[in-house]
PDB file of C-alpha atoms in Angstrom:
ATOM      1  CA  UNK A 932     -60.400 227.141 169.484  1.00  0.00           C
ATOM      2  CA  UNK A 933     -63.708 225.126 169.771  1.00  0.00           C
ATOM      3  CA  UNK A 934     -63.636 223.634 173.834  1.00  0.00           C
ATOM      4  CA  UNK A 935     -66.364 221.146 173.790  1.00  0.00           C
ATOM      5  CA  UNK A 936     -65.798 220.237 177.223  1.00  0.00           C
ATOM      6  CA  UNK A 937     -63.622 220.861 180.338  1.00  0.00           C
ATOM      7  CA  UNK A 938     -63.150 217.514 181.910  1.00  0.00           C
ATOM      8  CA  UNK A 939     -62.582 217.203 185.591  1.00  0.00           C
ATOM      9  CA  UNK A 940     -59.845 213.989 186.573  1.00  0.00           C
ATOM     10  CA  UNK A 941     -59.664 211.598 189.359  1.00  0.00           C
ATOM     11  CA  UNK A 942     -56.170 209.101 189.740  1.00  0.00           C
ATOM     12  CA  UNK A 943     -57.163 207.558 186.016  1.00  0.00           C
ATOM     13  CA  UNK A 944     -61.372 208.987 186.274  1.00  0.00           C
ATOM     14  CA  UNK A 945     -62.933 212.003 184.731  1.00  0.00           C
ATOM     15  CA  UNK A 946     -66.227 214.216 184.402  1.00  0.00           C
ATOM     16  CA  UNK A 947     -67.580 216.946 182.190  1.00  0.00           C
ATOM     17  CA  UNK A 948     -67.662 220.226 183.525  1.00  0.00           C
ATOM     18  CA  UNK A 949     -69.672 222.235 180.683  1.00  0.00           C
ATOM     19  CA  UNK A 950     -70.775 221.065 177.418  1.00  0.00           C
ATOM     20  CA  UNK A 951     -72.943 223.743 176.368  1.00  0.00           C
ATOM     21  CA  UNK A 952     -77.564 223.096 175.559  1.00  0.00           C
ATOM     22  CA  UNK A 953     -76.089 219.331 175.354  1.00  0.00           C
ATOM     23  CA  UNK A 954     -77.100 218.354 178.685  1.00  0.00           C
ATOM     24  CA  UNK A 955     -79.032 220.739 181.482  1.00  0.00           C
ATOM     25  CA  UNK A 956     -77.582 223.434 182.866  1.00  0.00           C
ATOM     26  CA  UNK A 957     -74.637 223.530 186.412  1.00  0.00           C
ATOM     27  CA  UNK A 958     -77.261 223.359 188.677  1.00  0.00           C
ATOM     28  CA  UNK A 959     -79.271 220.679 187.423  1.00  0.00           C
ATOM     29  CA  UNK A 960     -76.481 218.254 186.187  1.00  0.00           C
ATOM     30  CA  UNK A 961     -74.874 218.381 190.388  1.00  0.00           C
ATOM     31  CA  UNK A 962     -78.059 217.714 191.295  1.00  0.00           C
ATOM     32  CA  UNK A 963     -79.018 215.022 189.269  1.00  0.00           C
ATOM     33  CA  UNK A 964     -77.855 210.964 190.038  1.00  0.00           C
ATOM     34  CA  UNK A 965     -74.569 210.587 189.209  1.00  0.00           C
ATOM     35  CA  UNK A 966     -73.246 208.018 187.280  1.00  0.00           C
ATOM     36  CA  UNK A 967     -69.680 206.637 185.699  1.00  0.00           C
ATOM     37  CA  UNK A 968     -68.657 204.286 182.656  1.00  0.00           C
ATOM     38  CA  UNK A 969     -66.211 201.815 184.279  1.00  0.00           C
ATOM     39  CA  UNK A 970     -63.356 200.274 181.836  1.00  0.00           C
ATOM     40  CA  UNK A 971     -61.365 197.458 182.829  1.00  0.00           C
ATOM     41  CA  UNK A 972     -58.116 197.672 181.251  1.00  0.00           C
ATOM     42  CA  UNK A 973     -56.245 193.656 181.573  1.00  0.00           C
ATOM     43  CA  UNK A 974     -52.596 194.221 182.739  1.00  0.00           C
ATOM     44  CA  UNK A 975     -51.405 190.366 182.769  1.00  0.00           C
ATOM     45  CA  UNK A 976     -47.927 190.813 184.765  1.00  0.00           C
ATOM     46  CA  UNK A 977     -45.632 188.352 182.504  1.00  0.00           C
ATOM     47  CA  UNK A 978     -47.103 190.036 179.143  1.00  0.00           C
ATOM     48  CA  UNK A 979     -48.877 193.814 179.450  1.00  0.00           C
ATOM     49  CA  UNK A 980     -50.329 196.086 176.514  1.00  0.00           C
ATOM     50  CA  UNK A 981     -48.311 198.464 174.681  1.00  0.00           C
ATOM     51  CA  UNK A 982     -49.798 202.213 176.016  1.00  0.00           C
ATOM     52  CA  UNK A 983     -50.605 203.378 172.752  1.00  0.00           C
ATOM     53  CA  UNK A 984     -52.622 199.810 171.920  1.00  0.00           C
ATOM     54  CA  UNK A 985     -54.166 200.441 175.460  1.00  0.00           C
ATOM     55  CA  UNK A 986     -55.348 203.693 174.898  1.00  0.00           C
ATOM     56  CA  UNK A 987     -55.964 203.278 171.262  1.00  0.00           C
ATOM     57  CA  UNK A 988     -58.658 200.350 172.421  1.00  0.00           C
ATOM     58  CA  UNK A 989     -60.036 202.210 175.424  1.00  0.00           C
ATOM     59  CA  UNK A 990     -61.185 205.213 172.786  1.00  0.00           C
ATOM     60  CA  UNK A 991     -62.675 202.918 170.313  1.00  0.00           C
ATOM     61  CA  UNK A 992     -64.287 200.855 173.316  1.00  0.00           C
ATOM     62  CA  UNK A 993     -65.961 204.408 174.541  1.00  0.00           C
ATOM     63  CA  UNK A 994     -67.376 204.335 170.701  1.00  0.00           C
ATOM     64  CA  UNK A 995     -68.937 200.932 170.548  1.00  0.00           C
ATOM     65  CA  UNK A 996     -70.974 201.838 174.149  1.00  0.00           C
ATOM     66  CA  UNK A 997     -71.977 204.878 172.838  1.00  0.00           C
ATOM     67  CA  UNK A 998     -73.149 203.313 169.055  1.00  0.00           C
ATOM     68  CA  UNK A 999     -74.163 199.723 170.930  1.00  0.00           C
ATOM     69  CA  UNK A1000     -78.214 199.401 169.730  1.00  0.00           C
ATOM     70  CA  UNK A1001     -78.258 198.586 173.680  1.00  0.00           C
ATOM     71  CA  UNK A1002     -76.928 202.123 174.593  1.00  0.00           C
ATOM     72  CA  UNK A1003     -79.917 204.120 172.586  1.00  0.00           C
ATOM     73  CA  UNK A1004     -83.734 204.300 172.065  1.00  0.00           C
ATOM     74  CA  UNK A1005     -85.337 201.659 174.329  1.00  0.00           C
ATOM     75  CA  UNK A1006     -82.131 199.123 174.999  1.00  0.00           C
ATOM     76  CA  UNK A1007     -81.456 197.637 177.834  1.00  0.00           C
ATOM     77  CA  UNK A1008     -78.390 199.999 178.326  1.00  0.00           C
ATOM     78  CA  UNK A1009     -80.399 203.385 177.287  1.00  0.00           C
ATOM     79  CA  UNK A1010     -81.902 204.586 180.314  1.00  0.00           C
ATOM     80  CA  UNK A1011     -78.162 204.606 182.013  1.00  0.00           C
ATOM     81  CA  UNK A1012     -76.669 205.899 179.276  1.00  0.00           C
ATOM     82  CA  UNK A1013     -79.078 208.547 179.358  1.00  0.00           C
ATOM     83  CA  UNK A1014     -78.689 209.421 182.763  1.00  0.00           C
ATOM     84  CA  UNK A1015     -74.969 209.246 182.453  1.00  0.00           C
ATOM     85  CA  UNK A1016     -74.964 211.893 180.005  1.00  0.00           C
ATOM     86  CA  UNK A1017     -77.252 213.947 181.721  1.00  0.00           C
ATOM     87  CA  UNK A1018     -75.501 214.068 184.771  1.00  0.00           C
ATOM     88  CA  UNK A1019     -71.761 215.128 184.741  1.00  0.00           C
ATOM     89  CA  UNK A1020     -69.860 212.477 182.484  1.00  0.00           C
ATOM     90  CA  UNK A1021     -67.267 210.604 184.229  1.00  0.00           C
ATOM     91  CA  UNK A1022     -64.994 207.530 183.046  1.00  0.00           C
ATOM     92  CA  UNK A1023     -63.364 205.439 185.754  1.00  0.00           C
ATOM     93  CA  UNK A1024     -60.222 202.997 184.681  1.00  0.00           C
ATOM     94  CA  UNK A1025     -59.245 200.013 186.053  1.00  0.00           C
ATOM     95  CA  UNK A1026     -56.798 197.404 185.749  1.00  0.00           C
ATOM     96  CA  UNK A1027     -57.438 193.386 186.161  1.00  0.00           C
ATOM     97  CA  UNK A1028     -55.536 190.087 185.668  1.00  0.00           C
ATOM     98  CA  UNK A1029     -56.409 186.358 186.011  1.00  0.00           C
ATOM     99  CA  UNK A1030     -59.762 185.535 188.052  1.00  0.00           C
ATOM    100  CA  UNK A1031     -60.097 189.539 188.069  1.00  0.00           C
ATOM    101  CA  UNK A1032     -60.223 189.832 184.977  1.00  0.00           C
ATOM    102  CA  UNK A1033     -62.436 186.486 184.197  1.00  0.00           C
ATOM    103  CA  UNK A1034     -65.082 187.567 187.083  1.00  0.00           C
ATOM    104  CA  UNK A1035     -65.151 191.624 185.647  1.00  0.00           C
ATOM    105  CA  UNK A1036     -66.053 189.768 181.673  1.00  0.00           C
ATOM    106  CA  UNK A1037     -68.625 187.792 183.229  1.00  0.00           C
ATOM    107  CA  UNK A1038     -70.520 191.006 183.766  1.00  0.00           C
ATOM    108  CA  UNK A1039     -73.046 192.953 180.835  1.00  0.00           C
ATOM    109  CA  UNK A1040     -70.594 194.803 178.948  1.00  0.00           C
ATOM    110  CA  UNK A1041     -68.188 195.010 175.638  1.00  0.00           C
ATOM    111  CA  UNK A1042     -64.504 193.415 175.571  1.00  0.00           C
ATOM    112  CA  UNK A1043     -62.612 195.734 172.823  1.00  0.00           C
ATOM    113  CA  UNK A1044     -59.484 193.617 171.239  1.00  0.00           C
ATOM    114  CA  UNK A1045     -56.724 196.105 170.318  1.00  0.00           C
ATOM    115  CA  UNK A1046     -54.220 195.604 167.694  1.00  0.00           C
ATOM    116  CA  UNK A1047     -51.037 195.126 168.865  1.00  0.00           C
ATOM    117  CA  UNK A1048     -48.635 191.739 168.296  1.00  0.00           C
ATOM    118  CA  UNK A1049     -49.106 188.744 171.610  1.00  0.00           C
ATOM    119  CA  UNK A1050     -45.320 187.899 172.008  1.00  0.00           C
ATOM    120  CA  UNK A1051     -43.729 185.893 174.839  1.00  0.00           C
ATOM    121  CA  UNK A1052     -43.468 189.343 176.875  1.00  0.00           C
ATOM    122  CA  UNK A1053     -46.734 191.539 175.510  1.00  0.00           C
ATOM    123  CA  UNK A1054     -50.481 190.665 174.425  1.00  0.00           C
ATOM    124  CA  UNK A1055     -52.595 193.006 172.789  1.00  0.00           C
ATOM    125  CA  UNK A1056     -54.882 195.175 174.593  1.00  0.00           C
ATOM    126  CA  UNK A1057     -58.072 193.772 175.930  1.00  0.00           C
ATOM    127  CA  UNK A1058     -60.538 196.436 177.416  1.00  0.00           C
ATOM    128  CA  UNK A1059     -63.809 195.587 178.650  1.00  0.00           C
ATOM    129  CA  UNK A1060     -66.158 198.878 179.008  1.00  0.00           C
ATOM    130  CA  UNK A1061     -69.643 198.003 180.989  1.00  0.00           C
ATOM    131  CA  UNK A1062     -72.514 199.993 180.990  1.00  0.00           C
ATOM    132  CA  UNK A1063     -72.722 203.496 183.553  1.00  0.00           C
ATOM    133  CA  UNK A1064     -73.047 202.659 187.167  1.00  0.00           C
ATOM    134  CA  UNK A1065     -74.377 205.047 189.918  1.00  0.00           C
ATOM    135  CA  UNK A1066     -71.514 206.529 191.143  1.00  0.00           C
ATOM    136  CA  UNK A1067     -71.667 205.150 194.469  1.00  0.00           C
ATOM    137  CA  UNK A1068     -73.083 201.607 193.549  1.00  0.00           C
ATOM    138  CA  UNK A1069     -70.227 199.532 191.715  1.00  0.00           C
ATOM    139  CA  UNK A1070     -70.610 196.351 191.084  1.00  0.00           C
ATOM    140  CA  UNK A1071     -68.410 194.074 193.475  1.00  0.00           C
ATOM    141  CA  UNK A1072     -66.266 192.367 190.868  1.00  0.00           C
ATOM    142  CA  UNK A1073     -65.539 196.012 189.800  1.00  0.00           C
ATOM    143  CA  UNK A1074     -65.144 197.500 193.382  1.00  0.00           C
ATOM    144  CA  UNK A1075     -62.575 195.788 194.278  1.00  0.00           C
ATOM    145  CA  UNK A1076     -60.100 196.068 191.262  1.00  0.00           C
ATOM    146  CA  UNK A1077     -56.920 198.332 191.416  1.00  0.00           C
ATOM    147  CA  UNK A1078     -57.446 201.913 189.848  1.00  0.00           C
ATOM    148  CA  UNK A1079     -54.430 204.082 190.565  1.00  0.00           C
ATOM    149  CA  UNK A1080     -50.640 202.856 189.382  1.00  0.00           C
ATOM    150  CA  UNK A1081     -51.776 201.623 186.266  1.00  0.00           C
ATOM    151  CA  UNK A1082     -48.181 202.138 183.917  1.00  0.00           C
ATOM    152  CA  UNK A1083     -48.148 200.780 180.846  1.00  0.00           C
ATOM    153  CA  UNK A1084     -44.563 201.295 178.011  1.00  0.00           C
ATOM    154  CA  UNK A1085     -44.477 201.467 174.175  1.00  0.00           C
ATOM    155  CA  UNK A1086     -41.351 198.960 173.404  1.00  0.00           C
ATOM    156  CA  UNK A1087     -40.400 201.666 170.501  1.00  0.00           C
ATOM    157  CA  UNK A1088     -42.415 205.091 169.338  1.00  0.00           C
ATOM    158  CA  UNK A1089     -45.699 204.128 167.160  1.00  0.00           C
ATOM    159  CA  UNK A1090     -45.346 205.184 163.002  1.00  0.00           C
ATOM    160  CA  UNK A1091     -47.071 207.936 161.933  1.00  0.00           C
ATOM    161  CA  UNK A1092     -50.360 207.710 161.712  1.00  0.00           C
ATOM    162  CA  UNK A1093     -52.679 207.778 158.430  1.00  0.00           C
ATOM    163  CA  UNK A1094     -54.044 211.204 157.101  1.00  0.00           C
ATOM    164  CA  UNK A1095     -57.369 209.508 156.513  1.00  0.00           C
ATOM    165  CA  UNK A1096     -57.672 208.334 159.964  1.00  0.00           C
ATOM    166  CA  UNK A1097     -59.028 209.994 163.112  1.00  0.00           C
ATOM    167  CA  UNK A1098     -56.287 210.938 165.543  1.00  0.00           C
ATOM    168  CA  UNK A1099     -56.728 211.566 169.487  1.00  0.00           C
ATOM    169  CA  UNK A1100     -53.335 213.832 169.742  1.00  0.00           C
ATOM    170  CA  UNK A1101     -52.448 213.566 173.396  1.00  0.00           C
ATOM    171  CA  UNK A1102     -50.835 216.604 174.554  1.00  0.00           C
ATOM    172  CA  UNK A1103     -47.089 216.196 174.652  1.00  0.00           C
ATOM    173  CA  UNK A1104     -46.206 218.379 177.554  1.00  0.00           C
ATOM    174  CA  UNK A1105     -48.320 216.232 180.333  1.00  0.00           C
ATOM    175  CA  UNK A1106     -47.512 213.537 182.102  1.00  0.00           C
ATOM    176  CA  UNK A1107     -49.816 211.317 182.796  1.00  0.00           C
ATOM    177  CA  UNK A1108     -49.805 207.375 183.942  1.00  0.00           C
ATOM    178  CA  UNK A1109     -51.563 204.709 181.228  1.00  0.00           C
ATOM    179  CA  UNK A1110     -54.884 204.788 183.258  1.00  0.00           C
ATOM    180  CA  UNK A1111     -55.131 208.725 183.149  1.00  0.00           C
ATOM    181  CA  UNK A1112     -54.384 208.940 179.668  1.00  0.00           C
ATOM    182  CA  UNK A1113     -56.914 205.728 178.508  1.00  0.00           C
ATOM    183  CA  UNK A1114     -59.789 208.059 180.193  1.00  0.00           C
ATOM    184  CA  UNK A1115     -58.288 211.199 178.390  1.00  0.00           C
ATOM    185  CA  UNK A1116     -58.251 209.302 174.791  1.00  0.00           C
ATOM    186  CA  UNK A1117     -62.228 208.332 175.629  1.00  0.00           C
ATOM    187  CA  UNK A1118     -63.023 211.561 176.392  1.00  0.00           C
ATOM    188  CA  UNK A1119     -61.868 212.911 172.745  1.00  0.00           C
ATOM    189  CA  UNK A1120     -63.476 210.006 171.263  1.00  0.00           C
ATOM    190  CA  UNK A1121     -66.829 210.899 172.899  1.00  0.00           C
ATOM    191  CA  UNK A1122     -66.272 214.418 172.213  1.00  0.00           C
ATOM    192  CA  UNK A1123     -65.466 213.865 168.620  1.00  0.00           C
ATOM    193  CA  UNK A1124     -68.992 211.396 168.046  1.00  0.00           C
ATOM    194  CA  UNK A1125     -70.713 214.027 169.973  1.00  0.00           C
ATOM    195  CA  UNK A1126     -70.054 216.425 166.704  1.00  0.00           C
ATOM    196  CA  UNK A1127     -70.781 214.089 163.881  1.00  0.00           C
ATOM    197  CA  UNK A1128     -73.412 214.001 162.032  1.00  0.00           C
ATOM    198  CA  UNK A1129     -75.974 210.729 161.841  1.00  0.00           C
ATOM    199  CA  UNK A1130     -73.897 209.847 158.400  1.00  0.00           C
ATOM    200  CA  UNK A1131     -70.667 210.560 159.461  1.00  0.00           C
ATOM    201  CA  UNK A1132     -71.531 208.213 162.362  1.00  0.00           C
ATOM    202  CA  UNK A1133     -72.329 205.253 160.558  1.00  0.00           C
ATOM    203  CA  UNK A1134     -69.501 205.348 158.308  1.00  0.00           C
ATOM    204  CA  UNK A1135     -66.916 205.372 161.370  1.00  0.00           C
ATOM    205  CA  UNK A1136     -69.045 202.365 163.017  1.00  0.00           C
ATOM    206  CA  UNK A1137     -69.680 200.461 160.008  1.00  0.00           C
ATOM    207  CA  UNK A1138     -65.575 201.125 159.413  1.00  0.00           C
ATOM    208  CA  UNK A1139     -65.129 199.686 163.050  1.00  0.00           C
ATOM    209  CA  UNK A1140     -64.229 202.884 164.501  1.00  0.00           C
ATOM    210  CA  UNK A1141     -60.457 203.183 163.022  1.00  0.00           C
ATOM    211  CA  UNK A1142     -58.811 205.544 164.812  1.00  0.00           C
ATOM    212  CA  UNK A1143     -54.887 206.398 166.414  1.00  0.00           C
ATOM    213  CA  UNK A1144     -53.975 207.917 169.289  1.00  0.00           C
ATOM    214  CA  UNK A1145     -50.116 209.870 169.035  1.00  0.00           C
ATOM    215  CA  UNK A1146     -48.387 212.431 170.588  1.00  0.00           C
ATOM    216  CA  UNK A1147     -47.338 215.443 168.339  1.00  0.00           C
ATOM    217  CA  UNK A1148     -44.165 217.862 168.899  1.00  0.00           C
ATOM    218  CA  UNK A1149     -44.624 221.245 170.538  1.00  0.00           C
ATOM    219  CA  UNK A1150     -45.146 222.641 167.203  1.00  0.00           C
ATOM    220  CA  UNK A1151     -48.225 220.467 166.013  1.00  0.00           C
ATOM    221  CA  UNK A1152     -49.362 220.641 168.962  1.00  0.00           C
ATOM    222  CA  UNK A1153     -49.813 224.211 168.703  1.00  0.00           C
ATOM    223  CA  UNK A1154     -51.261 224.501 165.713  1.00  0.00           C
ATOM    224  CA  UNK A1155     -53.146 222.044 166.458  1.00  0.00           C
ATOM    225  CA  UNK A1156     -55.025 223.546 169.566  1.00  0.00           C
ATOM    226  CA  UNK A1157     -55.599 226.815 167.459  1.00  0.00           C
ATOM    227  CA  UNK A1158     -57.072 224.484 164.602  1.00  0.00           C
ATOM    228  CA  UNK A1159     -60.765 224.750 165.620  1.00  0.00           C
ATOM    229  CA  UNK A1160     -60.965 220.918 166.570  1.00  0.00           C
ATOM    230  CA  UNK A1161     -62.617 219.449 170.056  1.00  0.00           C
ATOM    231  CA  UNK A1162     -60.016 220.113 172.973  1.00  0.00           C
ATOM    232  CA  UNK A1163     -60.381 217.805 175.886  1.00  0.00           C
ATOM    233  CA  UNK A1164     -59.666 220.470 178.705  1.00  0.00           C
ATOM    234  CA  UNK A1165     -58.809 218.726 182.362  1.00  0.00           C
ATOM    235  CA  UNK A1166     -59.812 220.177 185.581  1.00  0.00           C
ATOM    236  CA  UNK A1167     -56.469 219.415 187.233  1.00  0.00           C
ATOM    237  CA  UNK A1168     -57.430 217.568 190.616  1.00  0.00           C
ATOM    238  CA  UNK A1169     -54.854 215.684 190.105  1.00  0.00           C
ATOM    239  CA  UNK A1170     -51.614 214.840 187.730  1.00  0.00           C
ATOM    240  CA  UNK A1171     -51.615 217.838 185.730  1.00  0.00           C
ATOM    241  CA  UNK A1172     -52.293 221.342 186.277  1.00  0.00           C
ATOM    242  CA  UNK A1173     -55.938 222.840 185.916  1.00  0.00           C
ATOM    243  CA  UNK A1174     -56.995 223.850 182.517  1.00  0.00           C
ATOM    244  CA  UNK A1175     -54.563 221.931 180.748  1.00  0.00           C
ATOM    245  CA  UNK A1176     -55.668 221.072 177.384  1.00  0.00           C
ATOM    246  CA  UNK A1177     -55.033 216.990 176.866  1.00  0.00           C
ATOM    247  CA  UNK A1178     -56.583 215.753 173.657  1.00  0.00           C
ATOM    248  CA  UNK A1179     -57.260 216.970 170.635  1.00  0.00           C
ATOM    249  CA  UNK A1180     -59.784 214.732 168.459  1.00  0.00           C
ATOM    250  CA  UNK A1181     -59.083 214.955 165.104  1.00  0.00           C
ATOM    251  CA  UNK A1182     -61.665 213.417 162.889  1.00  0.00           C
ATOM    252  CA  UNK A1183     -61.216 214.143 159.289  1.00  0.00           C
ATOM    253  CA  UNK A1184     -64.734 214.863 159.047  1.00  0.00           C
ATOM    254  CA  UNK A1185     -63.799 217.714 161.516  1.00  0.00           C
ATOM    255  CA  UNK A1186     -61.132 219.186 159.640  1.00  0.00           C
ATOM    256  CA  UNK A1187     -61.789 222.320 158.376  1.00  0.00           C
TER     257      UNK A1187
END
């Protein structure tokens, strides 16, 4: 089994623990400025996102930051996202509504539309992922918002997903609230880009980064941790136990 990263969780935030000659070594990453990707996940209370839309958009927004022509060479972005990576790699979710939500899109970022139906009692998932922080200097319209307590429901199980599309297979035995789980599906997205190639790339961007987030049976699951594939492994500070494994990414480019 190929472990890409061991991933470290807060309430609904996360870090990398060890990725290998991607970024410098223990020593250097603790010691270097720390920084975290904020999303802002909008929880209206008369109409909320279905989970799987939520954390289906929260991956593909953790896709367009790292592919925005801001995020590399000399954007405006690529100096933080630089030192982001360089550091130990953390994602912080958090929920808005109303003025919240208006004030957090009126900062530099991304809003990522998801695809799920706007009825009388749900809306389609609207995340809005801004560009890394220094841990300890959020923005004030981000400060403030709620980050633990995020819950979110599926009104009936999602289909099956393509073959032909990537899947983030969320580990079936963990339980984990909406906000948790939106970091967890980034993380496999990230980790999944990460091994890629420059043409693979492309093809998912210029596709618009198509991609499904499920939970298999104990079975898949299984197999599916033996299969080779990048494992998102969580430190366990909190919600789940340490080591446990909570995505799989499975890009069909990936596949052996």
């Amino acid at each position: 089994m190929r472990v890409l990263g061991c991933w470290q969780t807060g309430p609904v935030s996360s870090d990398i623990n060890d990725l290998g000659d991607r970024v410098p070594d223990r020593t250097s990453r603790d010691e270097a400025p720390q920084f975290v990707l904020p999303l802002v996940v909008r929880i209206e209370k008369a109409a909320p996102p279905a989970r799987t839309d939520a954390l289906e958009t929260a991956a593909r927004a953790v896709l367009l930051m790292l592919s925005d022509e801001r995020s590399v060479g000399e954007g405006e972005w690529a100096t933080a996202m630089r030192e982001w990576q360089d550091a130990r790699i953390r994602k912080v979710v958090r929920r808005a509504r109303g003025a919240e939500w208006r004030r957090a899109s009126a900062l530099p970022g991304l809003t990522v539309l998801g695809a799920g139906p706007t009825t009388e009692t749900a809306s389609a998932a609207e995340v809005r992922v801004f560009p890394p922080v220094p841990l300890d200097g959020w923005p004030k319209e981000l400060a403030k918002l709620q980050v633990s307590g995020t819950e979110l429901d599926d009104a009936e199980p999602p289909p099956a997903p393509d073959p032909a599309l990537p899947v983030l297979w969320i580990g079936p035995d963990l339980d984990m609230s909406a906000g948790k789980a939106m970091a967890q599906a980034g993380h496999g997205a990230q980790l999944a880009w990460w091994e890629l190639s420059e043409t693979e790339r492309k093809a998912w961007r210029e596709a618009g980064f198509p991609l499904a987030v499920r939970t298999p049976d104990a079975e898949r699951w299984r197999q599916l941790t033996a299969s080779g594939l990048p494992v998102v492994r969580d430190a366990g500070f909190t919600e789940i136990a340490p080591g446990s494994c909570t995505v799989v990414a499975d890009h069909p480019a990936l596949r052996s």
